[in-house]
PDB file of C-alpha atoms and ligand atoms in Angstrom:
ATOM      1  CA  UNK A   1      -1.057  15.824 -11.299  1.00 95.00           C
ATOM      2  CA  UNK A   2      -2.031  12.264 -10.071  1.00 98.00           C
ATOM      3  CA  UNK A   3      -2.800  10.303  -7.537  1.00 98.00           C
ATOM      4  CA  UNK A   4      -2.485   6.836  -6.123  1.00 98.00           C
ATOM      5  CA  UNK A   5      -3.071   5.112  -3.059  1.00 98.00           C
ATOM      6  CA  UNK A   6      -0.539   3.899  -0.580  1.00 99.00           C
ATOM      7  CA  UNK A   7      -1.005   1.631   2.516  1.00 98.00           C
ATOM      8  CA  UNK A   8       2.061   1.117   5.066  1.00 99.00           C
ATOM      9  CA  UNK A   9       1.393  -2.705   5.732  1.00 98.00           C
ATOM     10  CA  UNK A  10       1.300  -4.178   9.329  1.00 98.00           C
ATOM     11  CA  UNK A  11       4.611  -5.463   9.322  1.00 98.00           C
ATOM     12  CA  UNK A  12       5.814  -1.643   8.751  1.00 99.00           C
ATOM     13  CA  UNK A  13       3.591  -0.557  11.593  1.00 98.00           C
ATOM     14  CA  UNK A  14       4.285  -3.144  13.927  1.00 98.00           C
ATOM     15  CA  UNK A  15       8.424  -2.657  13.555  1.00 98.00           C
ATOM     16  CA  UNK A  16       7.411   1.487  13.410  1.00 98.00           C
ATOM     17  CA  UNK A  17       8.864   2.363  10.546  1.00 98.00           C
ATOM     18  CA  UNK A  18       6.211   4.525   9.395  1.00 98.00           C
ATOM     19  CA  UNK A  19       7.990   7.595   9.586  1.00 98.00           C
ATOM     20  CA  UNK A  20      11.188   6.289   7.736  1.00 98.00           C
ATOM     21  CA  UNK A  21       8.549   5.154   4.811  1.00 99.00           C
ATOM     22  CA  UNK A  22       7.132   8.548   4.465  1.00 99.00           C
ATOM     23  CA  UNK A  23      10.549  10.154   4.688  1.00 98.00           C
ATOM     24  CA  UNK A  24      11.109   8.225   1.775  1.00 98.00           C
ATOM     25  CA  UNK A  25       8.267   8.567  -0.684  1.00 99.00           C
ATOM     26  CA  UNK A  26       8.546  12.313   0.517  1.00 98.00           C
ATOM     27  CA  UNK A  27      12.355  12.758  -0.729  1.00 98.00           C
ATOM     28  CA  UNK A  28      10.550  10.701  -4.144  1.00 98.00           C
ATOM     29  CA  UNK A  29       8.707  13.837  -4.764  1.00 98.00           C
ATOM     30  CA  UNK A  30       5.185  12.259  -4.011  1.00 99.00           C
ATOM     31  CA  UNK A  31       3.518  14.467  -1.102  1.00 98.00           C
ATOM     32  CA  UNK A  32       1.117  12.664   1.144  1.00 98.00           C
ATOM     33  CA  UNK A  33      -2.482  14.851   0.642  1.00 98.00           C
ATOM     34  CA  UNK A  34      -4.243  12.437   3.040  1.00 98.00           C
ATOM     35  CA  UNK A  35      -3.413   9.691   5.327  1.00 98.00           C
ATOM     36  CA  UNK A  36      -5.017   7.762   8.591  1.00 98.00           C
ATOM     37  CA  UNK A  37      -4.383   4.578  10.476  1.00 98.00           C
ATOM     38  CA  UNK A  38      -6.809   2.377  10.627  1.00 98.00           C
ATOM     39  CA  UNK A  39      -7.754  -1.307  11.134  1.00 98.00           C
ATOM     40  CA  UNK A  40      -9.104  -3.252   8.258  1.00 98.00           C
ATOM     41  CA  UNK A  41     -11.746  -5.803   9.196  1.00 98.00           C
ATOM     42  CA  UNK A  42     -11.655  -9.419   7.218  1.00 98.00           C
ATOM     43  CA  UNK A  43     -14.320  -8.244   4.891  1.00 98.00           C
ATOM     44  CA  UNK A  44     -12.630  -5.162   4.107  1.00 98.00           C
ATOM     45  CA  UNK A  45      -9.368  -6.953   3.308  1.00 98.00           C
ATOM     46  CA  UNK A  46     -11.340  -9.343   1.196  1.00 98.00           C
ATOM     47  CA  UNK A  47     -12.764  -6.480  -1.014  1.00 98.00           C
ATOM     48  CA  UNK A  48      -9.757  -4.720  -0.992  1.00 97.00           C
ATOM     49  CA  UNK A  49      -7.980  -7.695  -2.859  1.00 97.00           C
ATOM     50  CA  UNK A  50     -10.643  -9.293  -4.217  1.00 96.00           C
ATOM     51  CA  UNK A  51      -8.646  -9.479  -7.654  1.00 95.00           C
ATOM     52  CA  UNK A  52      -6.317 -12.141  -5.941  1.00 96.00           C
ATOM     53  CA  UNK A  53      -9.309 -14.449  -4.387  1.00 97.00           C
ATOM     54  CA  UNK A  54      -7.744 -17.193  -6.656  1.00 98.00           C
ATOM     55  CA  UNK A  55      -4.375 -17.146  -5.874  1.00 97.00           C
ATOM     56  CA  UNK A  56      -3.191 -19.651  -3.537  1.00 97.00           C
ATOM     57  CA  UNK A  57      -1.809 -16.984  -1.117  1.00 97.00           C
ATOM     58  CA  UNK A  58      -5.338 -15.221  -0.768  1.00 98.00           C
ATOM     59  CA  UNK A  59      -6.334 -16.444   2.537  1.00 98.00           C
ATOM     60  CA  UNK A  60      -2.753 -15.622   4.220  1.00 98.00           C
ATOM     61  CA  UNK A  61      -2.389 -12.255   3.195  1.00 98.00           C
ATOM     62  CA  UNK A  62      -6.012 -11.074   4.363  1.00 98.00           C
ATOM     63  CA  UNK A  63      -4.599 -12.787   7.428  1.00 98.00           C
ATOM     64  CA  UNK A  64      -1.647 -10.331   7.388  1.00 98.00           C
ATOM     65  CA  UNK A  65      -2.978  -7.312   6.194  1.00 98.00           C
ATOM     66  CA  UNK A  66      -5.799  -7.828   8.964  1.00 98.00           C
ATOM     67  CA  UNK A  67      -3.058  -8.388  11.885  1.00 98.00           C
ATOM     68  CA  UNK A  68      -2.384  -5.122  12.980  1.00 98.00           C
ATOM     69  CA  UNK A  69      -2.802  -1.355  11.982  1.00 98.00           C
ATOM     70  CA  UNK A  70      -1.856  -0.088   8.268  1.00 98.00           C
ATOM     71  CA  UNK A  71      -1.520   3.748   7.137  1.00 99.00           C
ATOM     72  CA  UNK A  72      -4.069   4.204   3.972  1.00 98.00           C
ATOM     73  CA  UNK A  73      -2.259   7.460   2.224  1.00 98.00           C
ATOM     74  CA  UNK A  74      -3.336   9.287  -0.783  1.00 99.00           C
ATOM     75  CA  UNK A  75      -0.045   9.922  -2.504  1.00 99.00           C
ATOM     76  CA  UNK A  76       0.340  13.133  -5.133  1.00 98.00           C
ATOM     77  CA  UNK A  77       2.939  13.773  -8.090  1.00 98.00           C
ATOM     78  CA  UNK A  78       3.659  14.215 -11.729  1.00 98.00           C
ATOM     79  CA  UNK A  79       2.910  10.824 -12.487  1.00 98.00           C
ATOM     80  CA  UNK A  80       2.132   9.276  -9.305  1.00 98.00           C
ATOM     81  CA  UNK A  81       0.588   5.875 -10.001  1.00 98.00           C
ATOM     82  CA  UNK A  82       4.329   4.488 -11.910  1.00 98.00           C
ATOM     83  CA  UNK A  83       6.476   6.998  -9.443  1.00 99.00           C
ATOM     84  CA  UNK A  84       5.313   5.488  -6.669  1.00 99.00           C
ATOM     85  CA  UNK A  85       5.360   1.635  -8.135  1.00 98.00           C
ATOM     86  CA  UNK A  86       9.204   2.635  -8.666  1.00 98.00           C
ATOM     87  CA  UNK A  87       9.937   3.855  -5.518  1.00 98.00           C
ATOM     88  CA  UNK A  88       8.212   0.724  -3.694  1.00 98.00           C
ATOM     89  CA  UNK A  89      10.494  -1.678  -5.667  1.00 98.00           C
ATOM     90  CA  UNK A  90       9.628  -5.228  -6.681  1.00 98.00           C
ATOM     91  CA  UNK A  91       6.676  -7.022  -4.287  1.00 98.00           C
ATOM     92  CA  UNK A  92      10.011  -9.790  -3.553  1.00 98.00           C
ATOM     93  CA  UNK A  93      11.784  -7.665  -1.342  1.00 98.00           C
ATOM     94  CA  UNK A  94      14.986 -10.035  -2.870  1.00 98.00           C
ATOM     95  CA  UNK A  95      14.366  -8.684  -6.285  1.00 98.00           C
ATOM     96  CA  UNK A  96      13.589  -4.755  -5.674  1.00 98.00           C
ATOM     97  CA  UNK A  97      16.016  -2.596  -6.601  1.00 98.00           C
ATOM     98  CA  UNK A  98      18.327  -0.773  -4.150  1.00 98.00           C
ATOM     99  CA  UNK A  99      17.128   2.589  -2.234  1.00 98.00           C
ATOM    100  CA  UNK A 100      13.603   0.819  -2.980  1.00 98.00           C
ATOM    101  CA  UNK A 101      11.482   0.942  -0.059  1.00 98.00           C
ATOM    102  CA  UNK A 102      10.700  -2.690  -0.683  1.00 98.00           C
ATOM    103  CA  UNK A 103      14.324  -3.399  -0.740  1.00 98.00           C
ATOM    104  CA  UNK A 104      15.214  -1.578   2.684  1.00 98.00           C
ATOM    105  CA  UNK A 105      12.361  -2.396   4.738  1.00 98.00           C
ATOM    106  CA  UNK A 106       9.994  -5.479   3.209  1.00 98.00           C
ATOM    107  CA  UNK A 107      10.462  -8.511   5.838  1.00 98.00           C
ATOM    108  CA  UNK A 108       9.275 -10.734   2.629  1.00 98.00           C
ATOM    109  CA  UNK A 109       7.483 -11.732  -0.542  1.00 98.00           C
ATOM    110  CA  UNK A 110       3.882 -11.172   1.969  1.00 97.00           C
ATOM    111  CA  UNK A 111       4.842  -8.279   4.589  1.00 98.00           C
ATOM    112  CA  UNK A 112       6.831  -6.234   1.860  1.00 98.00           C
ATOM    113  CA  UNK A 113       5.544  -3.135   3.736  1.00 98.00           C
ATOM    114  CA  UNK A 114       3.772  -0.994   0.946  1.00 98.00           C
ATOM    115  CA  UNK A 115       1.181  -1.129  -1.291  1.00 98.00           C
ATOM    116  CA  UNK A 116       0.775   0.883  -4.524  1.00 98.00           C
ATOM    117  CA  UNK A 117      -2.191   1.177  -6.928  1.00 98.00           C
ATOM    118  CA  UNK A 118      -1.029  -0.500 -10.116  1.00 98.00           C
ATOM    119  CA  UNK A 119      -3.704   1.555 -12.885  1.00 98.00           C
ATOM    120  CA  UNK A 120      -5.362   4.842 -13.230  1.00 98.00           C
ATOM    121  CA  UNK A 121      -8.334   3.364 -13.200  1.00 98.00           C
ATOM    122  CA  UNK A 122      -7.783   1.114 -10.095  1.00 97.00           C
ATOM    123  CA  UNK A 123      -6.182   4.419  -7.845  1.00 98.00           C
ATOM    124  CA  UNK A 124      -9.844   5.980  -8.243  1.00 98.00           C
ATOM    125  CA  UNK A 125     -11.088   2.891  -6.500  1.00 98.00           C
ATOM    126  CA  UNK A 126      -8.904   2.446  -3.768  1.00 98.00           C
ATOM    127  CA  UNK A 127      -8.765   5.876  -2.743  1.00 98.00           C
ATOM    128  CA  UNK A 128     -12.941   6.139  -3.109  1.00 98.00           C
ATOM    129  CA  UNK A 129     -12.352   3.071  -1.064  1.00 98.00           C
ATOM    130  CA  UNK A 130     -10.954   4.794   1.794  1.00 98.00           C
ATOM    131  CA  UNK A 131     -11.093   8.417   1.828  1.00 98.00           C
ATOM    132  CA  UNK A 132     -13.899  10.758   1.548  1.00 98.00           C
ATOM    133  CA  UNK A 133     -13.242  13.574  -0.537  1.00 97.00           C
ATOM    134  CA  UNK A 134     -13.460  16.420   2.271  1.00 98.00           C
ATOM    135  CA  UNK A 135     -10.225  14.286   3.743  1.00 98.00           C
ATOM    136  CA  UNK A 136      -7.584  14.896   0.865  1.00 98.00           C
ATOM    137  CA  UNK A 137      -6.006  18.032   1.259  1.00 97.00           C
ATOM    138  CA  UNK A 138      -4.074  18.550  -1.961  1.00 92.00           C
TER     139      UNK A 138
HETATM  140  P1  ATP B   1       0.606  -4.390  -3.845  1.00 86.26           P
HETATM  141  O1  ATP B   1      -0.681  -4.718  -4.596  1.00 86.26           O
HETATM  142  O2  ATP B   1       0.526  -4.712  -2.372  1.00 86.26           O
HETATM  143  O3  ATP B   1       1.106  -3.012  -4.142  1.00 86.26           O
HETATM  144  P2  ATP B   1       2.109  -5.713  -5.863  1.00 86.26           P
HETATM  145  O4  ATP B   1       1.230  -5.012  -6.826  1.00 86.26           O
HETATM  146  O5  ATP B   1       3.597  -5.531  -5.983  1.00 86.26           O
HETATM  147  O6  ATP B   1       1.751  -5.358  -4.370  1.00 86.26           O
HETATM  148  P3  ATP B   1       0.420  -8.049  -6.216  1.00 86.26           P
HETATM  149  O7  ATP B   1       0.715  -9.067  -7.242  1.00 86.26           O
HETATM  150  O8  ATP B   1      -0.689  -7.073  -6.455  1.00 86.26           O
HETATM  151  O9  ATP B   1       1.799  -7.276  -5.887  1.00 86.26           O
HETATM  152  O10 ATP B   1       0.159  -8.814  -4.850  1.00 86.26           O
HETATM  153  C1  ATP B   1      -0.512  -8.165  -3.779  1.00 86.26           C
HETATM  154  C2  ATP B   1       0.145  -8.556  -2.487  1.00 86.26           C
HETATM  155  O11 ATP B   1      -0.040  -9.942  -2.265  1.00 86.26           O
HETATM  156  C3  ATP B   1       1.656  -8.368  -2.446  1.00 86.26           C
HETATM  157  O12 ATP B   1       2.077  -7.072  -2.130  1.00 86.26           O
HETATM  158  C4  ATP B   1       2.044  -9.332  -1.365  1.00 86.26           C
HETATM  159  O13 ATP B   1       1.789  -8.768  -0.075  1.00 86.26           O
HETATM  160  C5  ATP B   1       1.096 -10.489  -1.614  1.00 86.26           C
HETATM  161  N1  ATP B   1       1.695 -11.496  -2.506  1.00 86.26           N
HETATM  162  C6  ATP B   1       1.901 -11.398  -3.836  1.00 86.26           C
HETATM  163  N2  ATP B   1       2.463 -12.495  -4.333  1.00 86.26           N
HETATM  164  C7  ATP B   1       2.624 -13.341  -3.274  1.00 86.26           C
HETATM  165  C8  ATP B   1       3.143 -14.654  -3.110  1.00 86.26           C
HETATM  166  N3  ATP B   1       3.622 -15.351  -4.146  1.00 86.26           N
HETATM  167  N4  ATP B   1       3.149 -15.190  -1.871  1.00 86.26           N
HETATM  168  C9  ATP B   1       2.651 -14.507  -0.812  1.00 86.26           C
HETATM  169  N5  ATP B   1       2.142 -13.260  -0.886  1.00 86.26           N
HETATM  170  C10 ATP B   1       2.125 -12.690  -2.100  1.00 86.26           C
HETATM  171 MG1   MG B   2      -0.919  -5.021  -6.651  1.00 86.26          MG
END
């Protein structure tokens, strides 16, 4: 088994759709071992991706991923980490696939509704990020 870590973006919680998003990584065979809503602060976000502090978009999408509440999950499965990338779809919402999450929720390129961890290696960070091991129930 494997894990990965999931985050239901603002724009999903704002529009609450959080329940249609877990219906569907549910029916993708993933179950959700641990989950909470939270708040990031600005220096959370800015950990969180510090991988894109180059990119040109950096600065907006702390902005967005600070606006409102998320849903951190820790996500379990047969391989998890690619399962999950699959059933998110492409980060352009116009290019995911359809039945994609991506493709029937994201509002855009930026609030595209889900994250996914994209390694092995970097789903042991992000959950150790978040969750404390006495909160995942697998
Ligand atoms: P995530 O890491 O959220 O699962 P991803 O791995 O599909 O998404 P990344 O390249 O890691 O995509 O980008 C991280 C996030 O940054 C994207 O999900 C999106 O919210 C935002 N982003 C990526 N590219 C752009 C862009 N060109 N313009 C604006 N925002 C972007
Ligand atoms: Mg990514």
């Amino acid at each position: 088994m494997e894990r990965t870590l999931s985050i239901i973006k603002p724009d999903a919680t704002r529009r609450s759709i959080t329940g249609k998003i877990n219906a569907m990584i549910e029916e993708a065979g993933l179950s959700i071992i641990a989950q909470k809503r939270i708040r990031l602060s600005v220096s959370q976000a800015e950990e969180f991706y510090g991988v894109h502090k180059e990119r040109p978009f950096f600065k907006d999408l702390v902005e967005f991923i600070t606006s409102g509440p998320v849903v951190v999950q820790v996500l379990e499965a047969d391989n998890a980490i690619p399962l999950y990338r699959k059933t998110m779809g492409a980060t352009n919402p116009s290019e995911a696939e359809e039945g994609t999450i991506r493709a029937a929720h994201a509002e855009s390129i930026e609030a595209n509704s889900v994250h996914g961890s994209d390694s092995a290696e970097n789903a042991v960070i992000e959950i150790n990020f978040f969750f404390d091991q006495d909160e995942i129930v697998g």
